[in-house]
Amino acid sequence: TMKRGVLAYRRATMDFSRLGNTTRFLNAGVLFFGPAMQAGFQVGRVLRDHPKAAAAVVGGLWAFTVASYLHNRQFERSDGTRYIDDIPDYITDTSVVYFIPGTEYEDANGKEMLGYAAWPIRQMGIFTAPLLYAMKSADGKEERDLDDFLLTLAGHTLSPVQGEQVGGVMTSMLP
């Protein structure tokens, strides 16, 4: 029927008008809160409606996360510190990071850094970040305790605005 088709269309895409009272209230104060919530709900709907396909996607993300972490942890500075430990949590919680060999440089503070590519996975980070947390903890390199990790993970995956500085925040708001 026409009604069923319209509802299916609204669920298949990002419907920015599908906001409850609380989300509408929060959206007024937190930029892009409504769309971020819709993206999270969309992930939940895919898990519910297509569990086999969702399992394949999550499995692929896990494999990519493990492979990238194993690749990244081999890169150390001459003083023995690892480059991966300097990537901010908001990036590693919502992206898959892959270091690019031969791209060493010094940052503005004179610290030796290594260039990397970050594939944003936003809300799907809810599946990969716990795996990365477990691997870093097993290496003894995770600085956050479990409570802090869960709190920051919720903030990073639900927040549509990413970054620690104004430039990063502004970049996350642009298409």
PDB file of C-alpha atoms in Angstrom:
ATOM      1  CA  THR A   1       0.000   0.000   0.000  1.00  0.00           C
ATOM      2  CA  MET A   2       0.996   3.627  -0.348  1.00  0.00           C
ATOM      3  CA  LYS A   3       1.205   4.160   3.425  1.00  0.00           C
ATOM      4  CA  ARG A   4       3.494   1.173   3.859  1.00  0.00           C
ATOM      5  CA  GLY A   5       5.721   2.383   1.006  1.00  0.00           C
ATOM      6  CA  VAL A   6       6.030   5.863   2.508  1.00  0.00           C
ATOM      7  CA  LEU A   7       6.968   4.430   5.910  1.00  0.00           C
ATOM      8  CA  ALA A   8       9.537   2.096   4.331  1.00  0.00           C
ATOM      9  CA  TYR A   9      11.073   5.057   2.474  1.00  0.00           C
ATOM     10  CA  ARG A  10      11.262   7.136   5.665  1.00  0.00           C
ATOM     11  CA  ARG A  11      13.060   4.308   7.466  1.00  0.00           C
ATOM     12  CA  ALA A  12      15.450   3.536   4.592  1.00  0.00           C
ATOM     13  CA  THR A  13      16.893   7.060   4.535  1.00  0.00           C
ATOM     14  CA  MET A  14      17.833   9.667   7.102  1.00  0.00           C
ATOM     15  CA  ASP A  15      14.561  11.314   8.069  1.00  0.00           C
ATOM     16  CA  PHE A  16      15.511  14.480   9.904  1.00  0.00           C
ATOM     17  CA  SER A  17      11.918  15.184  10.892  1.00  0.00           C
ATOM     18  CA  ARG A  18      11.677  11.945  12.936  1.00  0.00           C
ATOM     19  CA  LEU A  19      12.498  13.470  16.275  1.00  0.00           C
ATOM     20  CA  GLY A  20      10.815  12.841  19.599  1.00  0.00           C
ATOM     21  CA  ASN A  21      10.229  15.638  22.095  1.00  0.00           C
ATOM     22  CA  THR A  22      13.455  15.014  24.010  1.00  0.00           C
ATOM     23  CA  THR A  23      15.591  14.753  20.863  1.00  0.00           C
ATOM     24  CA  ARG A  24      13.963  17.881  19.413  1.00  0.00           C
ATOM     25  CA  PHE A  25      14.793  19.723  22.675  1.00  0.00           C
ATOM     26  CA  LEU A  26      18.412  18.506  22.705  1.00  0.00           C
ATOM     27  CA  ASN A  27      18.800  19.213  18.981  1.00  0.00           C
ATOM     28  CA  ALA A  28      18.152  22.891  19.704  1.00  0.00           C
ATOM     29  CA  GLY A  29      21.240  23.055  21.929  1.00  0.00           C
ATOM     30  CA  VAL A  30      23.539  20.410  20.452  1.00  0.00           C
ATOM     31  CA  LEU A  31      24.314  20.966  16.811  1.00  0.00           C
ATOM     32  CA  PHE A  32      23.226  18.007  14.622  1.00  0.00           C
ATOM     33  CA  PHE A  33      22.112  15.916  17.616  1.00  0.00           C
ATOM     34  CA  GLY A  34      18.956  14.720  15.807  1.00  0.00           C
ATOM     35  CA  PRO A  35      20.772  13.416  12.716  1.00  0.00           C
ATOM     36  CA  ALA A  36      23.361  11.696  14.928  1.00  0.00           C
ATOM     37  CA  MET A  37      20.575   9.919  16.804  1.00  0.00           C
ATOM     38  CA  GLN A  38      18.918   8.915  13.517  1.00  0.00           C
ATOM     39  CA  ALA A  39      22.224   7.441  12.316  1.00  0.00           C
ATOM     40  CA  GLY A  40      22.473   5.403  15.503  1.00  0.00           C
ATOM     41  CA  PHE A  41      18.900   4.189  15.116  1.00  0.00           C
ATOM     42  CA  GLN A  42      19.633   3.293  11.502  1.00  0.00           C
ATOM     43  CA  VAL A  43      22.474   1.028  12.674  1.00  0.00           C
ATOM     44  CA  GLY A  44      20.077  -0.609  15.131  1.00  0.00           C
ATOM     45  CA  ARG A  45      17.451  -1.142  12.420  1.00  0.00           C
ATOM     46  CA  VAL A  46      19.991  -2.791  10.129  1.00  0.00           C
ATOM     47  CA  LEU A  47      21.042  -5.117  12.952  1.00  0.00           C
ATOM     48  CA  ARG A  48      17.413  -6.010  13.612  1.00  0.00           C
ATOM     49  CA  ASP A  49      16.200  -6.320  10.015  1.00  0.00           C
ATOM     50  CA  HIS A  50      19.289  -7.828   8.355  1.00  0.00           C
ATOM     51  CA  PRO A  51      21.260  -9.707  11.035  1.00  0.00           C
ATOM     52  CA  LYS A  52      23.358 -11.811   8.643  1.00  0.00           C
ATOM     53  CA  ALA A  53      24.438  -8.837   6.542  1.00  0.00           C
ATOM     54  CA  ALA A  54      25.090  -6.798   9.695  1.00  0.00           C
ATOM     55  CA  ALA A  55      27.195  -9.621  11.147  1.00  0.00           C
ATOM     56  CA  ALA A  56      29.250  -9.717   7.948  1.00  0.00           C
ATOM     57  CA  VAL A  57      29.832  -5.954   8.068  1.00  0.00           C
ATOM     58  CA  VAL A  58      30.746  -5.969  11.769  1.00  0.00           C
ATOM     59  CA  GLY A  59      33.026  -8.982  11.222  1.00  0.00           C
ATOM     60  CA  GLY A  60      34.761  -7.147   8.394  1.00  0.00           C
ATOM     61  CA  LEU A  61      35.192  -4.065  10.579  1.00  0.00           C
ATOM     62  CA  TRP A  62      36.654  -6.223  13.356  1.00  0.00           C
ATOM     63  CA  ALA A  63      39.107  -7.827  10.937  1.00  0.00           C
ATOM     64  CA  PHE A  64      40.096  -4.402   9.587  1.00  0.00           C
ATOM     65  CA  THR A  65      40.477  -3.055  13.145  1.00  0.00           C
ATOM     66  CA  VAL A  66      42.692  -5.955  14.259  1.00  0.00           C
ATOM     67  CA  ALA A  67      44.825  -5.791  11.102  1.00  0.00           C
ATOM     68  CA  SER A  68      45.294  -2.026  11.380  1.00  0.00           C
ATOM     69  CA  TYR A  69      46.191  -2.214  15.081  1.00  0.00           C
ATOM     70  CA  LEU A  70      48.732  -4.989  14.480  1.00  0.00           C
ATOM     71  CA  HIS A  71      50.176  -2.921  11.634  1.00  0.00           C
ATOM     72  CA  ASN A  72      50.199   0.342  13.623  1.00  0.00           C
ATOM     73  CA  ARG A  73      51.745  -0.927  16.843  1.00  0.00           C
ATOM     74  CA  GLN A  74      54.992  -1.822  15.090  1.00  0.00           C
ATOM     75  CA  PHE A  75      55.851   1.843  14.504  1.00  0.00           C
ATOM     76  CA  GLU A  76      57.895   3.336  17.334  1.00  0.00           C
ATOM     77  CA  ARG A  77      59.977   6.434  17.779  1.00  0.00           C
ATOM     78  CA  SER A  78      63.662   6.207  18.608  1.00  0.00           C
ATOM     79  CA  ASP A  79      62.786   6.710  22.305  1.00  0.00           C
ATOM     80  CA  GLY A  80      60.531   3.605  22.264  1.00  0.00           C
ATOM     81  CA  THR A  81      57.152   5.385  22.394  1.00  0.00           C
ATOM     82  CA  ARG A  82      54.529   4.331  19.874  1.00  0.00           C
ATOM     83  CA  TYR A  83      52.895   6.682  17.389  1.00  0.00           C
ATOM     84  CA  ILE A  84      49.513   4.972  17.855  1.00  0.00           C
ATOM     85  CA  ASP A  85      49.419   6.099  21.484  1.00  0.00           C
ATOM     86  CA  ASP A  86      49.397   9.761  20.392  1.00  0.00           C
ATOM     87  CA  ILE A  87      46.285   9.516  18.226  1.00  0.00           C
ATOM     88  CA  PRO A  88      43.385  11.130  20.149  1.00  0.00           C
ATOM     89  CA  ASP A  89      40.680   8.808  21.478  1.00  0.00           C
ATOM     90  CA  TYR A  90      37.931  10.596  19.558  1.00  0.00           C
ATOM     91  CA  ILE A  91      39.681   9.547  16.336  1.00  0.00           C
ATOM     92  CA  THR A  92      40.477   5.950  17.299  1.00  0.00           C
ATOM     93  CA  ASP A  93      36.977   5.414  18.759  1.00  0.00           C
ATOM     94  CA  THR A  94      35.207   6.511  15.555  1.00  0.00           C
ATOM     95  CA  SER A  95      37.709   5.691  12.790  1.00  0.00           C
ATOM     96  CA  VAL A  96      39.992   2.905  11.660  1.00  0.00           C
ATOM     97  CA  VAL A  97      43.519   4.354  11.668  1.00  0.00           C
ATOM     98  CA  TYR A  98      46.302   3.067   9.416  1.00  0.00           C
ATOM     99  CA  PHE A  99      49.845   4.466   9.589  1.00  0.00           C
ATOM    100  CA  ILE A 100      51.626   5.217   6.345  1.00  0.00           C
ATOM    101  CA  PRO A 101      55.308   4.197   6.459  1.00  0.00           C
ATOM    102  CA  GLY A 102      57.820   6.832   5.380  1.00  0.00           C
ATOM    103  CA  THR A 103      55.645   9.828   6.308  1.00  0.00           C
ATOM    104  CA  GLU A 104      57.497  10.959   9.435  1.00  0.00           C
ATOM    105  CA  TYR A 105      57.275  14.643  10.322  1.00  0.00           C
ATOM    106  CA  GLU A 106      57.561  16.969  13.310  1.00  0.00           C
ATOM    107  CA  ASP A 107      54.404  18.519  14.718  1.00  0.00           C
ATOM    108  CA  ALA A 108      54.137  22.141  15.892  1.00  0.00           C
ATOM    109  CA  ASN A 109      55.631  21.169  19.265  1.00  0.00           C
ATOM    110  CA  GLY A 110      58.654  19.471  17.680  1.00  0.00           C
ATOM    111  CA  LYS A 111      57.400  15.939  18.419  1.00  0.00           C
ATOM    112  CA  GLU A 112      58.177  13.262  15.849  1.00  0.00           C
ATOM    113  CA  MET A 113      54.920  12.015  14.271  1.00  0.00           C
ATOM    114  CA  LEU A 114      53.919   9.581  11.538  1.00  0.00           C
ATOM    115  CA  GLY A 115      51.284  10.296   8.898  1.00  0.00           C
ATOM    116  CA  TYR A 116      48.154   8.163   8.900  1.00  0.00           C
ATOM    117  CA  ALA A 117      44.869   7.639   7.126  1.00  0.00           C
ATOM    118  CA  ALA A 118      41.704   7.535   9.213  1.00  0.00           C
ATOM    119  CA  TRP A 119      38.628   5.874   7.738  1.00  0.00           C
ATOM    120  CA  PRO A 120      35.645   7.346   9.600  1.00  0.00           C
ATOM    121  CA  ILE A 121      33.112   4.791  10.762  1.00  0.00           C
ATOM    122  CA  ARG A 122      31.281   7.096  13.221  1.00  0.00           C
ATOM    123  CA  GLN A 123      28.452   5.184  14.943  1.00  0.00           C
ATOM    124  CA  MET A 124      29.902   1.822  13.876  1.00  0.00           C
ATOM    125  CA  GLY A 125      32.733   2.618  16.294  1.00  0.00           C
ATOM    126  CA  ILE A 126      30.476   1.186  18.977  1.00  0.00           C
ATOM    127  CA  PHE A 127      31.521  -2.226  17.591  1.00  0.00           C
ATOM    128  CA  THR A 128      35.225  -1.597  16.903  1.00  0.00           C
ATOM    129  CA  ALA A 129      36.291   0.618  19.820  1.00  0.00           C
ATOM    130  CA  PRO A 130      35.801  -2.095  22.493  1.00  0.00           C
ATOM    131  CA  LEU A 131      38.004  -4.433  20.446  1.00  0.00           C
ATOM    132  CA  LEU A 132      40.686  -1.754  20.124  1.00  0.00           C
ATOM    133  CA  TYR A 133      40.378  -1.005  23.857  1.00  0.00           C
ATOM    134  CA  ALA A 134      40.919  -4.703  24.647  1.00  0.00           C
ATOM    135  CA  MET A 135      43.985  -4.934  22.383  1.00  0.00           C
ATOM    136  CA  LYS A 136      45.543  -1.762  23.823  1.00  0.00           C
ATOM    137  CA  SER A 137      44.802  -3.009  27.360  1.00  0.00           C
ATOM    138  CA  ALA A 138      46.452  -6.347  26.582  1.00  0.00           C
ATOM    139  CA  ASP A 139      49.525  -4.416  25.393  1.00  0.00           C
ATOM    140  CA  GLY A 140      49.465  -2.352  28.602  1.00  0.00           C
ATOM    141  CA  LYS A 141      49.056   0.845  26.571  1.00  0.00           C
ATOM    142  CA  GLU A 142      45.431   1.815  27.331  1.00  0.00           C
ATOM    143  CA  GLU A 143      45.325   4.799  29.681  1.00  0.00           C
ATOM    144  CA  ARG A 144      41.554   4.896  30.247  1.00  0.00           C
ATOM    145  CA  ASP A 145      39.858   2.687  32.824  1.00  0.00           C
ATOM    146  CA  LEU A 146      36.719   0.852  31.706  1.00  0.00           C
ATOM    147  CA  ASP A 147      34.280   3.444  33.105  1.00  0.00           C
ATOM    148  CA  ASP A 148      36.110   6.305  31.390  1.00  0.00           C
ATOM    149  CA  PHE A 149      36.294   4.340  28.159  1.00  0.00           C
ATOM    150  CA  LEU A 150      32.552   3.605  28.128  1.00  0.00           C
ATOM    151  CA  LEU A 151      31.693   7.213  28.912  1.00  0.00           C
ATOM    152  CA  THR A 152      33.967   8.658  26.235  1.00  0.00           C
ATOM    153  CA  LEU A 153      32.863   6.026  23.719  1.00  0.00           C
ATOM    154  CA  ALA A 154      29.237   7.021  24.203  1.00  0.00           C
ATOM    155  CA  GLY A 155      30.174  10.663  23.703  1.00  0.00           C
ATOM    156  CA  HIS A 156      32.316  10.016  20.647  1.00  0.00           C
ATOM    157  CA  THR A 157      29.883   7.731  18.846  1.00  0.00           C
ATOM    158  CA  LEU A 158      26.756   9.753  19.640  1.00  0.00           C
ATOM    159  CA  SER A 159      28.216  13.198  19.094  1.00  0.00           C
ATOM    160  CA  PRO A 160      27.926  14.471  15.534  1.00  0.00           C
ATOM    161  CA  VAL A 161      30.649  17.022  16.251  1.00  0.00           C
ATOM    162  CA  GLN A 162      34.140  15.558  16.460  1.00  0.00           C
ATOM    163  CA  GLY A 163      37.384  17.180  17.539  1.00  0.00           C
ATOM    164  CA  GLU A 164      39.284  18.651  20.425  1.00  0.00           C
ATOM    165  CA  GLN A 165      40.095  22.016  18.858  1.00  0.00           C
ATOM    166  CA  VAL A 166      38.008  24.550  16.954  1.00  0.00           C
ATOM    167  CA  GLY A 167      39.487  23.495  13.594  1.00  0.00           C
ATOM    168  CA  GLY A 168      38.580  19.849  14.145  1.00  0.00           C
ATOM    169  CA  VAL A 169      35.084  20.735  15.309  1.00  0.00           C
ATOM    170  CA  MET A 170      34.513  23.012  12.315  1.00  0.00           C
ATOM    171  CA  THR A 171      35.837  20.371   9.901  1.00  0.00           C
ATOM    172  CA  SER A 172      33.412  17.766  11.277  1.00  0.00           C
ATOM    173  CA  MET A 173      30.477  20.056  10.495  1.00  0.00           C
ATOM    174  CA  LEU A 174      31.386  20.450   6.825  1.00  0.00           C
ATOM    175  CA  PRO A 175      30.360  17.881   4.224  1.00  0.00           C
TER     176      PRO A 175
END
